[in-house]
């Protein structure tokens, strides 16, 4: 009886290569990425418009655009004692 069980286990390990991966039914194109790019550009434009409206409303500060796209202002600007 033990020989039969061992033989069955050995045959199972030999014959089982592992699960076969499923293949997609239809191949998708890059349309999802194109739609995502369009959506992100629209969101960026809306966010930039909101930021510009906030800057226009705030007349107490002089906003400066940074090199990476950030906007900032100085609470208190002091002159540097060191010359470059």
PDB file of N, CA and C in Angstrom:
ATOM      1  N   UNK A   1       0.830  -1.194   0.000  1.00  0.00           N
ATOM      2  CA  UNK A   1       0.000   0.000   0.000  1.00  0.00           C
ATOM      3  C   UNK A   1       0.873   1.257   0.000  1.00  0.00           C
ATOM      4  N   UNK A   2       1.978   1.240   0.788  1.00  0.00           N
ATOM      5  CA  UNK A   2       2.859   2.399   0.834  1.00  0.00           C
ATOM      6  C   UNK A   2       3.523   2.632  -0.517  1.00  0.00           C
ATOM      7  N   UNK A   3       3.819   1.537  -1.211  1.00  0.00           N
ATOM      8  CA  UNK A   3       4.454   1.668  -2.534  1.00  0.00           C
ATOM      9  C   UNK A   3       3.534   2.376  -3.520  1.00  0.00           C
ATOM     10  N   UNK A   4       2.256   2.091  -3.425  1.00  0.00           N
ATOM     11  CA  UNK A   4       1.273   2.707  -4.312  1.00  0.00           C
ATOM     12  C   UNK A   4       1.177   4.209  -4.027  1.00  0.00           C
ATOM     13  N   UNK A   5       1.185   4.578  -2.756  1.00  0.00           N
ATOM     14  CA  UNK A   5       1.088   5.995  -2.372  1.00  0.00           C
ATOM     15  C   UNK A   5       2.332   6.742  -2.823  1.00  0.00           C
ATOM     16  N   UNK A   6       3.521   6.132  -2.588  1.00  0.00           N
ATOM     17  CA  UNK A   6       4.768   6.759  -3.023  1.00  0.00           C
ATOM     18  C   UNK A   6       4.813   6.917  -4.532  1.00  0.00           C
ATOM     19  N   UNK A   7       4.361   5.883  -5.235  1.00  0.00           N
ATOM     20  CA  UNK A   7       4.340   5.927  -6.694  1.00  0.00           C
ATOM     21  C   UNK A   7       3.379   7.016  -7.178  1.00  0.00           C
ATOM     22  N   UNK A   8       2.240   7.158  -6.529  1.00  0.00           N
ATOM     23  CA  UNK A   8       1.268   8.185  -6.907  1.00  0.00           C
ATOM     24  C   UNK A   8       1.833   9.581  -6.664  1.00  0.00           C
ATOM     25  N   UNK A   9       2.533   9.767  -5.545  1.00  0.00           N
ATOM     26  CA  UNK A   9       3.153  11.063  -5.254  1.00  0.00           C
ATOM     27  C   UNK A   9       4.244  11.395  -6.261  1.00  0.00           C
ATOM     28  N   UNK A  10       5.065  10.415  -6.590  1.00  0.00           N
ATOM     29  CA  UNK A  10       6.141  10.640  -7.567  1.00  0.00           C
ATOM     30  C   UNK A  10       5.562  11.005  -8.923  1.00  0.00           C
ATOM     31  N   UNK A  11       4.535  10.288  -9.347  1.00  0.00           N
ATOM     32  CA  UNK A  11       3.896  10.590 -10.637  1.00  0.00           C
ATOM     33  C   UNK A  11       3.254  11.972 -10.624  1.00  0.00           C
ATOM     34  N   UNK A  12       2.692  12.350  -9.490  1.00  0.00           N
ATOM     35  CA  UNK A  12       2.068  13.667  -9.387  1.00  0.00           C
ATOM     36  C   UNK A  12       3.119  14.769  -9.524  1.00  0.00           C
ATOM     37  N   UNK A  13       4.267  14.612  -8.860  1.00  0.00           N
ATOM     38  CA  UNK A  13       5.330  15.625  -8.934  1.00  0.00           C
ATOM     39  C   UNK A  13       5.954  15.684 -10.320  1.00  0.00           C
ATOM     40  N   UNK A  14       6.056  14.564 -10.984  1.00  0.00           N
ATOM     41  CA  UNK A  14       6.652  14.537 -12.328  1.00  0.00           C
ATOM     42  C   UNK A  14       5.704  15.164 -13.347  1.00  0.00           C
ATOM     43  N   UNK A  15       4.424  14.877 -13.234  1.00  0.00           N
ATOM     44  CA  UNK A  15       3.471  15.336 -14.236  1.00  0.00           C
ATOM     45  C   UNK A  15       3.020  16.779 -14.018  1.00  0.00           C
ATOM     46  N   UNK A  16       3.181  17.308 -12.808  1.00  0.00           N
ATOM     47  CA  UNK A  16       2.709  18.655 -12.513  1.00  0.00           C
ATOM     48  C   UNK A  16       3.816  19.674 -12.780  1.00  0.00           C
ATOM     49  N   UNK A  17       3.684  20.416 -13.839  1.00  0.00           N
ATOM     50  CA  UNK A  17       4.656  21.457 -14.161  1.00  0.00           C
ATOM     51  C   UNK A  17       4.291  22.773 -13.501  1.00  0.00           C
ATOM     52  N   UNK A  18       3.119  22.927 -13.040  1.00  0.00           N
ATOM     53  CA  UNK A  18       2.670  24.173 -12.452  1.00  0.00           C
ATOM     54  C   UNK A  18       1.499  24.713 -13.251  1.00  0.00           C
ATOM     55  N   UNK A  19       0.865  25.724 -12.719  1.00  0.00           N
ATOM     56  CA  UNK A  19      -0.307  26.276 -13.418  1.00  0.00           C
ATOM     57  C   UNK A  19       0.105  27.012 -14.685  1.00  0.00           C
ATOM     58  N   UNK A  20      -0.666  26.859 -15.695  1.00  0.00           N
ATOM     59  CA  UNK A  20      -0.432  27.529 -16.979  1.00  0.00           C
ATOM     60  C   UNK A  20      -1.038  28.935 -16.881  1.00  0.00           C
ATOM     61  N   UNK A  21      -0.268  29.978 -17.180  1.00  0.00           N
ATOM     62  CA  UNK A  21      -0.826  31.340 -17.094  1.00  0.00           C
ATOM     63  C   UNK A  21      -1.902  31.555 -18.146  1.00  0.00           C
ATOM     64  N   UNK A  22      -2.914  32.315 -17.758  1.00  0.00           N
ATOM     65  CA  UNK A  22      -3.993  32.616 -18.696  1.00  0.00           C
ATOM     66  C   UNK A  22      -3.555  33.741 -19.627  1.00  0.00           C
ATOM     67  N   UNK A  23      -3.930  33.656 -20.843  1.00  0.00           N
ATOM     68  CA  UNK A  23      -3.632  34.671 -21.845  1.00  0.00           C
ATOM     69  C   UNK A  23      -4.827  35.616 -21.968  1.00  0.00           C
ATOM     70  N   UNK A  24      -4.576  36.903 -22.256  1.00  0.00           N
ATOM     71  CA  UNK A  24      -5.704  37.832 -22.416  1.00  0.00           C
ATOM     72  C   UNK A  24      -6.547  37.471 -23.631  1.00  0.00           C
ATOM     73  N   UNK A  25      -7.827  37.690 -23.486  1.00  0.00           N
ATOM     74  CA  UNK A  25      -8.750  37.383 -24.575  1.00  0.00           C
ATOM     75  C   UNK A  25      -8.555  38.367 -25.724  1.00  0.00           C
ATOM     76  N   UNK A  26      -8.435  39.637 -25.399  1.00  0.00           N
ATOM     77  CA  UNK A  26      -8.194  40.640 -26.433  1.00  0.00           C
ATOM     78  C   UNK A  26      -7.025  41.521 -26.012  1.00  0.00           C
ATOM     79  N   UNK A  27      -6.250  41.909 -26.977  1.00  0.00           N
ATOM     80  CA  UNK A  27      -5.078  42.717 -26.711  1.00  0.00           C
ATOM     81  C   UNK A  27      -5.495  44.174 -26.653  1.00  0.00           C
ATOM     82  N   UNK A  28      -5.102  44.852 -25.572  1.00  0.00           N
ATOM     83  CA  UNK A  28      -5.473  46.256 -25.419  1.00  0.00           C
ATOM     84  C   UNK A  28      -4.390  47.138 -26.023  1.00  0.00           C
ATOM     85  N   UNK A  29      -4.818  48.232 -26.574  1.00  0.00           N
ATOM     86  CA  UNK A  29      -3.882  49.181 -27.159  1.00  0.00           C
ATOM     87  C   UNK A  29      -3.495  50.225 -26.122  1.00  0.00           C
ATOM     88  N   UNK A  30      -2.755  51.224 -26.541  1.00  0.00           N
ATOM     89  CA  UNK A  30      -2.328  52.280 -25.636  1.00  0.00           C
ATOM     90  C   UNK A  30      -3.385  53.342 -25.432  1.00  0.00           C
ATOM     91  N   UNK A  31      -4.641  53.054 -25.736  1.00  0.00           N
ATOM     92  CA  UNK A  31      -5.702  54.058 -25.614  1.00  0.00           C
ATOM     93  C   UNK A  31      -5.907  54.473 -24.151  1.00  0.00           C
ATOM     94  N   UNK A  32      -5.719  53.546 -23.217  1.00  0.00           N
ATOM     95  CA  UNK A  32      -5.884  53.884 -21.808  1.00  0.00           C
ATOM     96  C   UNK A  32      -4.859  54.938 -21.394  1.00  0.00           C
ATOM     97  N   UNK A  33      -3.633  54.760 -21.839  1.00  0.00           N
ATOM     98  CA  UNK A  33      -2.577  55.708 -21.491  1.00  0.00           C
ATOM     99  C   UNK A  33      -2.865  57.065 -22.116  1.00  0.00           C
ATOM    100  N   UNK A  34      -3.329  57.086 -23.347  1.00  0.00           N
ATOM    101  CA  UNK A  34      -3.646  58.349 -24.019  1.00  0.00           C
ATOM    102  C   UNK A  34      -4.776  59.077 -23.290  1.00  0.00           C
ATOM    103  N   UNK A  35      -5.789  58.330 -22.860  1.00  0.00           N
ATOM    104  CA  UNK A  35      -6.890  58.936 -22.113  1.00  0.00           C
ATOM    105  C   UNK A  35      -6.405  59.462 -20.772  1.00  0.00           C
ATOM    106  N   UNK A  36      -5.516  58.729 -20.135  1.00  0.00           N
ATOM    107  CA  UNK A  36      -4.972  59.159 -18.852  1.00  0.00           C
ATOM    108  C   UNK A  36      -4.156  60.443 -19.010  1.00  0.00           C
ATOM    109  N   UNK A  37      -3.387  60.541 -20.080  1.00  0.00           N
ATOM    110  CA  UNK A  37      -2.594  61.751 -20.337  1.00  0.00           C
ATOM    111  C   UNK A  37      -3.514  62.952 -20.532  1.00  0.00           C
ATOM    112  N   UNK A  38      -4.562  62.786 -21.318  1.00  0.00           N
ATOM    113  CA  UNK A  38      -5.515  63.881 -21.544  1.00  0.00           C
ATOM    114  C   UNK A  38      -6.164  64.314 -20.234  1.00  0.00           C
ATOM    115  N   UNK A  39      -6.608  63.335 -19.433  1.00  0.00           N
ATOM    116  CA  UNK A  39      -7.255  63.640 -18.165  1.00  0.00           C
ATOM    117  C   UNK A  39      -6.302  64.379 -17.222  1.00  0.00           C
ATOM    118  N   UNK A  40      -5.045  63.929 -17.163  1.00  0.00           N
ATOM    119  CA  UNK A  40      -4.077  64.569 -16.279  1.00  0.00           C
ATOM    120  C   UNK A  40      -3.739  65.982 -16.735  1.00  0.00           C
ATOM    121  N   UNK A  41      -3.694  66.217 -18.040  1.00  0.00           N
ATOM    122  CA  UNK A  41      -3.438  67.575 -18.544  1.00  0.00           C
ATOM    123  C   UNK A  41      -4.587  68.505 -18.180  1.00  0.00           C
ATOM    124  N   UNK A  42      -5.823  68.013 -18.283  1.00  0.00           N
ATOM    125  CA  UNK A  42      -6.980  68.827 -17.903  1.00  0.00           C
ATOM    126  C   UNK A  42      -6.967  69.133 -16.406  1.00  0.00           C
ATOM    127  N   UNK A  43      -6.650  68.133 -15.589  1.00  0.00           N
ATOM    128  CA  UNK A  43      -6.572  68.361 -14.148  1.00  0.00           C
ATOM    129  C   UNK A  43      -5.489  69.369 -13.801  1.00  0.00           C
ATOM    130  N   UNK A  44      -4.345  69.278 -14.453  1.00  0.00           N
ATOM    131  CA  UNK A  44      -3.250  70.211 -14.205  1.00  0.00           C
ATOM    132  C   UNK A  44      -3.667  71.634 -14.574  1.00  0.00           C
ATOM    133  N   UNK A  45      -4.325  71.802 -15.714  1.00  0.00           N
ATOM    134  CA  UNK A  45      -4.763  73.129 -16.127  1.00  0.00           C
ATOM    135  C   UNK A  45      -5.770  73.717 -15.128  1.00  0.00           C
ATOM    136  N   UNK A  46      -6.684  72.888 -14.641  1.00  0.00           N
ATOM    137  CA  UNK A  46      -7.666  73.358 -13.658  1.00  0.00           C
ATOM    138  C   UNK A  46      -6.979  73.759 -12.347  1.00  0.00           C
ATOM    139  N   UNK A  47      -6.022  72.956 -11.903  1.00  0.00           N
ATOM    140  CA  UNK A  47      -5.315  73.265 -10.660  1.00  0.00           C
ATOM    141  C   UNK A  47      -4.490  74.546 -10.791  1.00  0.00           C
ATOM    142  N   UNK A  48      -3.842  74.731 -11.940  1.00  0.00           N
ATOM    143  CA  UNK A  48      -3.066  75.954 -12.155  1.00  0.00           C
ATOM    144  C   UNK A  48      -3.968  77.178 -12.190  1.00  0.00           C
ATOM    145  N   UNK A  49      -5.158  77.042 -12.774  1.00  0.00           N
ATOM    146  CA  UNK A  49      -6.103  78.160 -12.806  1.00  0.00           C
ATOM    147  C   UNK A  49      -6.560  78.513 -11.390  1.00  0.00           C
ATOM    148  N   UNK A  50      -6.796  77.505 -10.561  1.00  0.00           N
ATOM    149  CA  UNK A  50      -7.200  77.755  -9.176  1.00  0.00           C
ATOM    150  C   UNK A  50      -6.086  78.484  -8.430  1.00  0.00           C
ATOM    151  N   UNK A  51      -4.851  78.054  -8.623  1.00  0.00           N
ATOM    152  CA  UNK A  51      -3.710  78.698  -7.963  1.00  0.00           C
ATOM    153  C   UNK A  51      -3.584  80.150  -8.417  1.00  0.00           C
ATOM    154  N   UNK A  52      -3.747  80.412  -9.698  1.00  0.00           N
ATOM    155  CA  UNK A  52      -3.650  81.787 -10.207  1.00  0.00           C
ATOM    156  C   UNK A  52      -4.745  82.672  -9.629  1.00  0.00           C
ATOM    157  N   UNK A  53      -5.953  82.126  -9.462  1.00  0.00           N
ATOM    158  CA  UNK A  53      -7.040  82.906  -8.854  1.00  0.00           C
ATOM    159  C   UNK A  53      -6.721  83.247  -7.403  1.00  0.00           C
ATOM    160  N   UNK A  54      -6.160  82.300  -6.673  1.00  0.00           N
ATOM    161  CA  UNK A  54      -5.786  82.542  -5.280  1.00  0.00           C
ATOM    162  C   UNK A  54      -4.707  83.614  -5.204  1.00  0.00           C
ATOM    163  N   UNK A  55      -3.725  83.552  -6.093  1.00  0.00           N
ATOM    164  CA  UNK A  55      -2.635  84.536  -6.102  1.00  0.00           C
ATOM    165  C   UNK A  55      -3.176  85.928  -6.415  1.00  0.00           C
ATOM    166  N   UNK A  56      -4.111  86.027  -7.363  1.00  0.00           N
ATOM    167  CA  UNK A  56      -4.687  87.332  -7.711  1.00  0.00           C
ATOM    168  C   UNK A  56      -5.488  87.929  -6.556  1.00  0.00           C
ATOM    169  N   UNK A  57      -6.167  87.078  -5.788  1.00  0.00           N
ATOM    170  CA  UNK A  57      -6.958  87.563  -4.660  1.00  0.00           C
ATOM    171  C   UNK A  57      -6.080  88.050  -3.511  1.00  0.00           C
ATOM    172  N   UNK A  58      -4.909  87.462  -3.337  1.00  0.00           N
ATOM    173  CA  UNK A  58      -4.018  87.807  -2.229  1.00  0.00           C
ATOM    174  C   UNK A  58      -3.124  88.972  -2.651  1.00  0.00           C
ATOM    175  N   UNK A  59      -3.571  90.188  -2.346  1.00  0.00           N
ATOM    176  CA  UNK A  59      -2.807  91.381  -2.730  1.00  0.00           C
ATOM    177  C   UNK A  59      -1.755  91.760  -1.691  1.00  0.00           C
ATOM    178  N   UNK A  60      -1.747  91.085  -0.557  1.00  0.00           N
ATOM    179  CA  UNK A  60      -0.808  91.423   0.507  1.00  0.00           C
ATOM    180  C   UNK A  60       0.589  90.848   0.260  1.00  0.00           C
ATOM    181  N   UNK A  61       0.698  89.861  -0.612  1.00  0.00           N
ATOM    182  CA  UNK A  61       1.980  89.205  -0.841  1.00  0.00           C
ATOM    183  C   UNK A  61       2.388  89.280  -2.312  1.00  0.00           C
ATOM    184  N   UNK A  62       3.682  89.278  -2.532  1.00  0.00           N
ATOM    185  CA  UNK A  62       4.231  89.242  -3.883  1.00  0.00           C
ATOM    186  C   UNK A  62       4.742  87.823  -4.142  1.00  0.00           C
ATOM    187  N   UNK A  63       4.001  87.057  -4.924  1.00  0.00           N
ATOM    188  CA  UNK A  63       4.343  85.658  -5.177  1.00  0.00           C
ATOM    189  C   UNK A  63       5.431  85.558  -6.234  1.00  0.00           C
ATOM    190  N   UNK A  64       6.313  84.580  -6.038  1.00  0.00           N
ATOM    191  CA  UNK A  64       7.410  84.323  -6.964  1.00  0.00           C
ATOM    192  C   UNK A  64       7.290  82.871  -7.428  1.00  0.00           C
ATOM    193  N   UNK A  65       7.483  82.664  -8.729  1.00  0.00           N
ATOM    194  CA  UNK A  65       7.427  81.320  -9.278  1.00  0.00           C
ATOM    195  C   UNK A  65       8.797  80.666  -9.158  1.00  0.00           C
ATOM    196  N   UNK A  66       8.835  79.468  -8.591  1.00  0.00           N
ATOM    197  CA  UNK A  66      10.085  78.729  -8.461  1.00  0.00           C
ATOM    198  C   UNK A  66      10.428  77.998  -9.750  1.00  0.00           C
ATOM    199  N   UNK A  67      11.620  77.467  -9.827  1.00  0.00           N
ATOM    200  CA  UNK A  67      12.055  76.764 -11.036  1.00  0.00           C
ATOM    201  C   UNK A  67      11.336  75.435 -11.231  1.00  0.00           C
ATOM    202  N   UNK A  68      10.813  74.861 -10.156  1.00  0.00           N
ATOM    203  CA  UNK A  68      10.126  73.569 -10.273  1.00  0.00           C
ATOM    204  C   UNK A  68       8.607  73.709 -10.356  1.00  0.00           C
ATOM    205  N   UNK A  69       8.114  74.934 -10.515  1.00  0.00           N
ATOM    206  CA  UNK A  69       6.680  75.156 -10.666  1.00  0.00           C
ATOM    207  C   UNK A  69       5.964  75.562  -9.396  1.00  0.00           C
ATOM    208  N   UNK A  70       6.665  75.612  -8.281  1.00  0.00           N
ATOM    209  CA  UNK A  70       6.043  76.014  -7.020  1.00  0.00           C
ATOM    210  C   UNK A  70       5.969  77.532  -6.930  1.00  0.00           C
ATOM    211  N   UNK A  71       4.959  78.029  -6.231  1.00  0.00           N
ATOM    212  CA  UNK A  71       4.799  79.466  -5.993  1.00  0.00           C
ATOM    213  C   UNK A  71       5.064  79.733  -4.520  1.00  0.00           C
ATOM    214  N   UNK A  72       5.748  80.819  -4.221  1.00  0.00           N
ATOM    215  CA  UNK A  72       6.050  81.152  -2.841  1.00  0.00           C
ATOM    216  C   UNK A  72       6.167  82.651  -2.678  1.00  0.00           C
ATOM    217  N   UNK A  73       6.166  83.102  -1.409  1.00  0.00           N
ATOM    218  CA  UNK A  73       6.416  84.507  -1.088  1.00  0.00           C
ATOM    219  C   UNK A  73       7.226  84.549   0.196  1.00  0.00           C
ATOM    220  N   UNK A  74       7.894  85.657   0.411  1.00  0.00           N
ATOM    221  CA  UNK A  74       8.698  85.839   1.611  1.00  0.00           C
ATOM    222  C   UNK A  74       7.850  86.479   2.693  1.00  0.00           C
ATOM    223  N   UNK A  75       7.856  85.884   3.882  1.00  0.00           N
ATOM    224  CA  UNK A  75       7.195  86.512   5.024  1.00  0.00           C
ATOM    225  C   UNK A  75       7.989  87.735   5.459  1.00  0.00           C
ATOM    226  N   UNK A  76       9.288  87.560   5.541  1.00  0.00           N
ATOM    227  CA  UNK A  76      10.170  88.630   5.918  1.00  0.00           C
ATOM    228  C   UNK A  76      11.469  88.462   5.136  1.00  0.00           C
ATOM    229  N   UNK A  77      11.750  89.414   4.286  1.00  0.00           N
ATOM    230  CA  UNK A  77      12.933  89.313   3.441  1.00  0.00           C
ATOM    231  C   UNK A  77      14.030  90.191   4.004  1.00  0.00           C
ATOM    232  N   UNK A  78      15.170  89.599   4.225  1.00  0.00           N
ATOM    233  CA  UNK A  78      16.311  90.352   4.735  1.00  0.00           C
ATOM    234  C   UNK A  78      17.429  90.308   3.711  1.00  0.00           C
ATOM    235  N   UNK A  79      18.238  91.348   3.719  1.00  0.00           N
ATOM    236  CA  UNK A  79      19.364  91.371   2.790  1.00  0.00           C
ATOM    237  C   UNK A  79      20.489  90.522   3.357  1.00  0.00           C
ATOM    238  N   UNK A  80      21.128  89.790   2.501  1.00  0.00           N
ATOM    239  CA  UNK A  80      22.215  88.925   2.921  1.00  0.00           C
ATOM    240  C   UNK A  80      23.447  89.749   3.258  1.00  0.00           C
ATOM    241  N   UNK A  81      24.137  89.386   4.336  1.00  0.00           N
ATOM    242  CA  UNK A  81      25.345  90.073   4.738  1.00  0.00           C
ATOM    243  C   UNK A  81      26.550  89.604   3.926  1.00  0.00           C
ATOM    244  N   UNK A  82      26.400  88.440   3.328  1.00  0.00           N
ATOM    245  CA  UNK A  82      27.496  87.861   2.549  1.00  0.00           C
ATOM    246  C   UNK A  82      27.312  88.196   1.078  1.00  0.00           C
ATOM    247  N   UNK A  83      28.394  88.583   0.445  1.00  0.00           N
ATOM    248  CA  UNK A  83      28.354  88.864  -0.976  1.00  0.00           C
ATOM    249  C   UNK A  83      28.762  87.603  -1.737  1.00  0.00           C
ATOM    250  N   UNK A  84      28.070  87.316  -2.797  1.00  0.00           N
ATOM    251  CA  UNK A  84      28.405  86.097  -3.559  1.00  0.00           C
ATOM    252  C   UNK A  84      29.702  86.219  -4.317  1.00  0.00           C
TER     253      UNK A  84
END
